[in-house]
Every structure is written in structure tokens, then in C-alpha cells.
PDB file of C-alpha atoms in Angstrom:
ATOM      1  CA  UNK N 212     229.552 -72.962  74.629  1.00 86.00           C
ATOM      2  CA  UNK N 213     226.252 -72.217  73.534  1.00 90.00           C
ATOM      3  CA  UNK N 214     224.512 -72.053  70.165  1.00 93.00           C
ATOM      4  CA  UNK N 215     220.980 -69.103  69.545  1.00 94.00           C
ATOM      5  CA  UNK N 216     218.726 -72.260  70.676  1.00 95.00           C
ATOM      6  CA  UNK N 217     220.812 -73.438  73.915  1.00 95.00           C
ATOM      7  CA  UNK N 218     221.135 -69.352  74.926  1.00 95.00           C
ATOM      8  CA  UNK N 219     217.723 -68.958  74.229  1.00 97.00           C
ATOM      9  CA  UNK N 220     216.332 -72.007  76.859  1.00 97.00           C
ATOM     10  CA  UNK N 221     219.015 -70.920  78.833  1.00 96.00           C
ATOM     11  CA  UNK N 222     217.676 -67.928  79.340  1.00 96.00           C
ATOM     12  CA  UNK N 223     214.091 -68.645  79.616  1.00 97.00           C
ATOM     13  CA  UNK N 224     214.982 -71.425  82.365  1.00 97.00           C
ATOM     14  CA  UNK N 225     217.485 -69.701  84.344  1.00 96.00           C
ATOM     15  CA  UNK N 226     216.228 -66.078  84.601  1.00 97.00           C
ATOM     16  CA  UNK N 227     213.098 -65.894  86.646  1.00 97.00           C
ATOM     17  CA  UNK N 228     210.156 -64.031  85.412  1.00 97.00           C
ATOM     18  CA  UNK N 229     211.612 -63.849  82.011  1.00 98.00           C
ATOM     19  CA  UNK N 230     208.555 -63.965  79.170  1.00 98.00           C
ATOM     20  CA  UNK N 231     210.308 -64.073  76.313  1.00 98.00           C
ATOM     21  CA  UNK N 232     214.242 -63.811  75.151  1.00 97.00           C
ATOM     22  CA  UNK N 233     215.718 -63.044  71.509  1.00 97.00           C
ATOM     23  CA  UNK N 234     219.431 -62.651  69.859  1.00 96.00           C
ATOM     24  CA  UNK N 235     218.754 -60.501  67.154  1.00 96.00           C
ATOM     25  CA  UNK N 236     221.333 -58.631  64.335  1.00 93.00           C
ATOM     26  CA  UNK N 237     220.833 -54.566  64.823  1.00 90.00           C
ATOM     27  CA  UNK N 238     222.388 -54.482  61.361  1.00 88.00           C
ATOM     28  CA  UNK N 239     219.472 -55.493  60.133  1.00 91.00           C
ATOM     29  CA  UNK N 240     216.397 -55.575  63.271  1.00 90.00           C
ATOM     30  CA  UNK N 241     216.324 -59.584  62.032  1.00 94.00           C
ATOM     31  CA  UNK N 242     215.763 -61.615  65.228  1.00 94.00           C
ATOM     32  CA  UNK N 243     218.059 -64.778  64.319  1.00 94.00           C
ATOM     33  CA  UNK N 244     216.187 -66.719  67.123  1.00 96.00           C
ATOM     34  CA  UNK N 245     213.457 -66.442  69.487  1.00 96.00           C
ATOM     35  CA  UNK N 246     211.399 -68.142  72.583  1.00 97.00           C
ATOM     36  CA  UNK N 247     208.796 -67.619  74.787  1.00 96.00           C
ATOM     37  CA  UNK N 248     206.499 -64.385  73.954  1.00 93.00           C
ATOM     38  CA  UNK N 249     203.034 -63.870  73.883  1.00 93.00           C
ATOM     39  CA  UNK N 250     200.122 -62.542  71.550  1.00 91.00           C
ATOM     40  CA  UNK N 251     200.996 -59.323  73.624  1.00 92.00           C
ATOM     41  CA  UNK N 252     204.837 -59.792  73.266  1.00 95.00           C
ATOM     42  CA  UNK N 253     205.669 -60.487  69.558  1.00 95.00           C
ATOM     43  CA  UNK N 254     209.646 -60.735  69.377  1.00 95.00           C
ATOM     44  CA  UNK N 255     209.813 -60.321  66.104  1.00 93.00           C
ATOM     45  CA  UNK N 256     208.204 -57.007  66.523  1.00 95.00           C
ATOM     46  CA  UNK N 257     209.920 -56.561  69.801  1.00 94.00           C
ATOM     47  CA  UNK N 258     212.997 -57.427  67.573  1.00 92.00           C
ATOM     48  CA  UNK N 259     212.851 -54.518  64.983  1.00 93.00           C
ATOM     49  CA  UNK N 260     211.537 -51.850  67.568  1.00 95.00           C
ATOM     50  CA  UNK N 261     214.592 -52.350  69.862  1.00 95.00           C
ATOM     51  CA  UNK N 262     216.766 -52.491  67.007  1.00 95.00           C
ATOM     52  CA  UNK N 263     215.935 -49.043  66.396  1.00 95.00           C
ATOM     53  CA  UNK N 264     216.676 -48.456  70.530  1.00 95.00           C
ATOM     54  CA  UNK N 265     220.396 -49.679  70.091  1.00 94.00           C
ATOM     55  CA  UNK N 266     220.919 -47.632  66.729  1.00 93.00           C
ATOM     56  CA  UNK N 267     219.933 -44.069  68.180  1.00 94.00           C
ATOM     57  CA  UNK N 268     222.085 -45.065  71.140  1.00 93.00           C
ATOM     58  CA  UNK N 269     225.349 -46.109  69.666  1.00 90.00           C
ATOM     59  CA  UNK N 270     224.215 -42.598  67.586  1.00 93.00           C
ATOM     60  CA  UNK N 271     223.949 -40.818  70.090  1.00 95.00           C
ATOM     61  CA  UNK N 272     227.244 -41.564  71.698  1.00 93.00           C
ATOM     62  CA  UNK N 273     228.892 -40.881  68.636  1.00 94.00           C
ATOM     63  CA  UNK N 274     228.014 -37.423  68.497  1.00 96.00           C
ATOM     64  CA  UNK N 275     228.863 -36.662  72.013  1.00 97.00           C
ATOM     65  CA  UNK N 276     232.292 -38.188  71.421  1.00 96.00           C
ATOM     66  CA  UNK N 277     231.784 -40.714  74.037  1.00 95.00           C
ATOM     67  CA  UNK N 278     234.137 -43.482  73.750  1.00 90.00           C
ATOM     68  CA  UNK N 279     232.655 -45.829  76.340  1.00 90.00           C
ATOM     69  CA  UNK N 280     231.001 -48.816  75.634  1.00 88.00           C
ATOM     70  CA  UNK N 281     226.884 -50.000  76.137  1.00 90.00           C
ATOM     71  CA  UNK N 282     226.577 -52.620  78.304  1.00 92.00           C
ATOM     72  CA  UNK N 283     222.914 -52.438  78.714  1.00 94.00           C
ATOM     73  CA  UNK N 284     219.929 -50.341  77.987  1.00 96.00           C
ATOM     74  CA  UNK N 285     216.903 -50.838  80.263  1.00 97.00           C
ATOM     75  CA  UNK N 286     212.927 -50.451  79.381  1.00 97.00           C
ATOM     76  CA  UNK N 287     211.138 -50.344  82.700  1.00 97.00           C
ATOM     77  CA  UNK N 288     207.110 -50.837  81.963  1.00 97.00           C
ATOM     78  CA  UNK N 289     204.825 -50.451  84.655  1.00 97.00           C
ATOM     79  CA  UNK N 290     204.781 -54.434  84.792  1.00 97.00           C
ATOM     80  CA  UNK N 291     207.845 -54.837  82.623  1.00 97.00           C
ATOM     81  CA  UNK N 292     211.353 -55.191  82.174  1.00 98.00           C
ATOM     82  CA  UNK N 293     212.921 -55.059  78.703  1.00 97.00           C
ATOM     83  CA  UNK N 294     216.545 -55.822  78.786  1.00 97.00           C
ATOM     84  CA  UNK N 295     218.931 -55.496  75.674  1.00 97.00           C
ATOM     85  CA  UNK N 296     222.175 -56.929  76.260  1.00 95.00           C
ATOM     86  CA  UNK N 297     225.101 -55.898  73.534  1.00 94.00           C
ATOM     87  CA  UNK N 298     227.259 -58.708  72.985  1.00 91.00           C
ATOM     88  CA  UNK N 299     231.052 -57.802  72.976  1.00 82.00           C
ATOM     89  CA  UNK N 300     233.082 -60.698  71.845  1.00 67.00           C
ATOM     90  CA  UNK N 301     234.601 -60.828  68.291  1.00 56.00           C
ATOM     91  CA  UNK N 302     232.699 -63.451  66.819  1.00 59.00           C
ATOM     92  CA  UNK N 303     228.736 -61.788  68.552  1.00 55.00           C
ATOM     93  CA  UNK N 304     229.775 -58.141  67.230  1.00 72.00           C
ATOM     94  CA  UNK N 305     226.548 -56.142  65.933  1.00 88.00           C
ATOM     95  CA  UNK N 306     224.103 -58.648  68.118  1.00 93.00           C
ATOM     96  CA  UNK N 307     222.269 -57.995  71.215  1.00 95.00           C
ATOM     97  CA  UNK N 308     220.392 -60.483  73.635  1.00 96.00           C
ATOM     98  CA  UNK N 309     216.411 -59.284  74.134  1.00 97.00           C
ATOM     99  CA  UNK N 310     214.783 -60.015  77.454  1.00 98.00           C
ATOM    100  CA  UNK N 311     211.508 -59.592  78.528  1.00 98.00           C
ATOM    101  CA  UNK N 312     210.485 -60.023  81.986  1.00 98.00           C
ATOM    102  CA  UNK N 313     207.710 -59.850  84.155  1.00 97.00           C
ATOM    103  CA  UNK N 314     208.141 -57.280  87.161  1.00 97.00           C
ATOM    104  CA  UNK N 315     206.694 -59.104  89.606  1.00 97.00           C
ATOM    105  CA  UNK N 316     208.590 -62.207  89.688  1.00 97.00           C
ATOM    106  CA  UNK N 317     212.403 -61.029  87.822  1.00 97.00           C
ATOM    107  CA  UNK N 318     215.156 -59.643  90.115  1.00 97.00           C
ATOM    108  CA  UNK N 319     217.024 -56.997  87.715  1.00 96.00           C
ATOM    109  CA  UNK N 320     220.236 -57.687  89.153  1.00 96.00           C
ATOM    110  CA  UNK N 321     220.258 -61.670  88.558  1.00 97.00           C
ATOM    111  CA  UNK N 322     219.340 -61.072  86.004  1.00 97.00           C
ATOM    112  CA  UNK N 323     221.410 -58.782  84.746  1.00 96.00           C
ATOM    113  CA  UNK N 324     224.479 -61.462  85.753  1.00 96.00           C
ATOM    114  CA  UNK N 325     222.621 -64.280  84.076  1.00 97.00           C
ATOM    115  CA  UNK N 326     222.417 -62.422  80.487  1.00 95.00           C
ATOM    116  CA  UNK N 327     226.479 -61.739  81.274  1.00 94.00           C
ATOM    117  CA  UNK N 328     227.245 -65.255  81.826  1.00 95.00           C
ATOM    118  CA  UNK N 329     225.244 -66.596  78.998  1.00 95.00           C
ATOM    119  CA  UNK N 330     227.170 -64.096  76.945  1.00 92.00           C
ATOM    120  CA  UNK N 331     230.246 -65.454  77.757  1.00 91.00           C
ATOM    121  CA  UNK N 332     229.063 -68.703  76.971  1.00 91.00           C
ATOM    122  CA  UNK N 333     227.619 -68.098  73.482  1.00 91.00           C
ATOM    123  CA  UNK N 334     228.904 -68.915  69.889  1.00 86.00           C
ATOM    124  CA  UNK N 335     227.329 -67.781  67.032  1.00 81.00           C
TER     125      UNK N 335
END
């Protein structure tokens, strides 16, 4: 099992490309851990923003009635990838997993898998 830190390097080491990784609370937009970033890539910032992402989503599917559930949501930059990962299990509910990574070097679909298997994996 893995605690915010151990997801965190996890992420960062086993997801190539990746720039910068947060578990944050869309209750609130707090980020309750981050690593890697930039002076271009502030998570906290990134954080709050994508908090507001997941919130007109889960919105949004309200009022259409659908009953499905978000797996993902994808930000493609002309050099980026922002993925936000919506963790399922009963003790992660009303947290997502932030991941930044650089187009160039990240393969979507690893790492896709990767933020799925450290989901499994994590215990907050």
C-alpha cells in the first residue's frame, strides 16, 4: 500500500515524461501532497484550477442524468499532458491524482495504466 508521499515518487519514477504529480481533495481544491513542478507548473495552482475541471464535470453529468462514472479527464497542451485521475475506492472518495507530463517523452496509455495501478495501491 502506498501513503500521498510513496504515490507521489511513485509516480514521478515510474511514469515517463511525467513533470509533476499531485493528490489533491476537490472538496476543497487543497492539494494534500505534491512533487516535481516547475516555476511554469505550480501544483498548487494546478491544484485549485483542476479542481474546478472535476466539479463542472461531475456537474455536468448530473444534469444530463448520466449515471456513469469519470475515470479520467484529459488536458492535451500543445507540449502537454494533464491527467486527472478520480480515485474510486471507499477510503480515496472526493480525491483525484494530478499528472503532468511532457508530450514528447510520456506514452498516454502507460501511463494511463500506471496512475490505475498506483490507485489501487494507495491509502490515504
Amino acid at each position: 500500500m502506498y501513503n500521498t508521499e510513496a504515490a507521489l515518487k511513485e509516480a514521478m519514477t515510474a511514469i515517463d515524461g511525467a513533470l509533476g504529480a499531485a493528490l489533491v481533495d476537490y472538496s476543497s481544491g487543497m492539494a494534500l501532497g505534491t512533487l516535481g513542478g516547475s516555476k511554469e507548473l505550480d501544483l498548487s495552482v494546478a491544484a485549485a484550477g483542476n479542481t474546478d475541471v472535476v466539479r463542472a464535470k461531475v456537474r455536468t453529468m448530473e444534469m444530463l442524468g448520466l449515471k456513469s462514472e469519470i475515470e479520467d479527464v484529459l488536458i492535451t497542451l500543445s507540449d502537454q499532458y494533464h491527467l486527472i485521475r478520480l480515485l474510486k475506492s471507499r477510503n480515496n472518495s472526493g480525491l483525484f491524482l494530478y499528472l503532468a507530463l511532457d508530450k514528447d517523452k510520456a506514452n498516454l496509455a502507460m501511463a494511463r495504466h500506471q496512475l490505475r495501478r498506483i490507485e489501487a495501491e494507495l491509502d490515504v
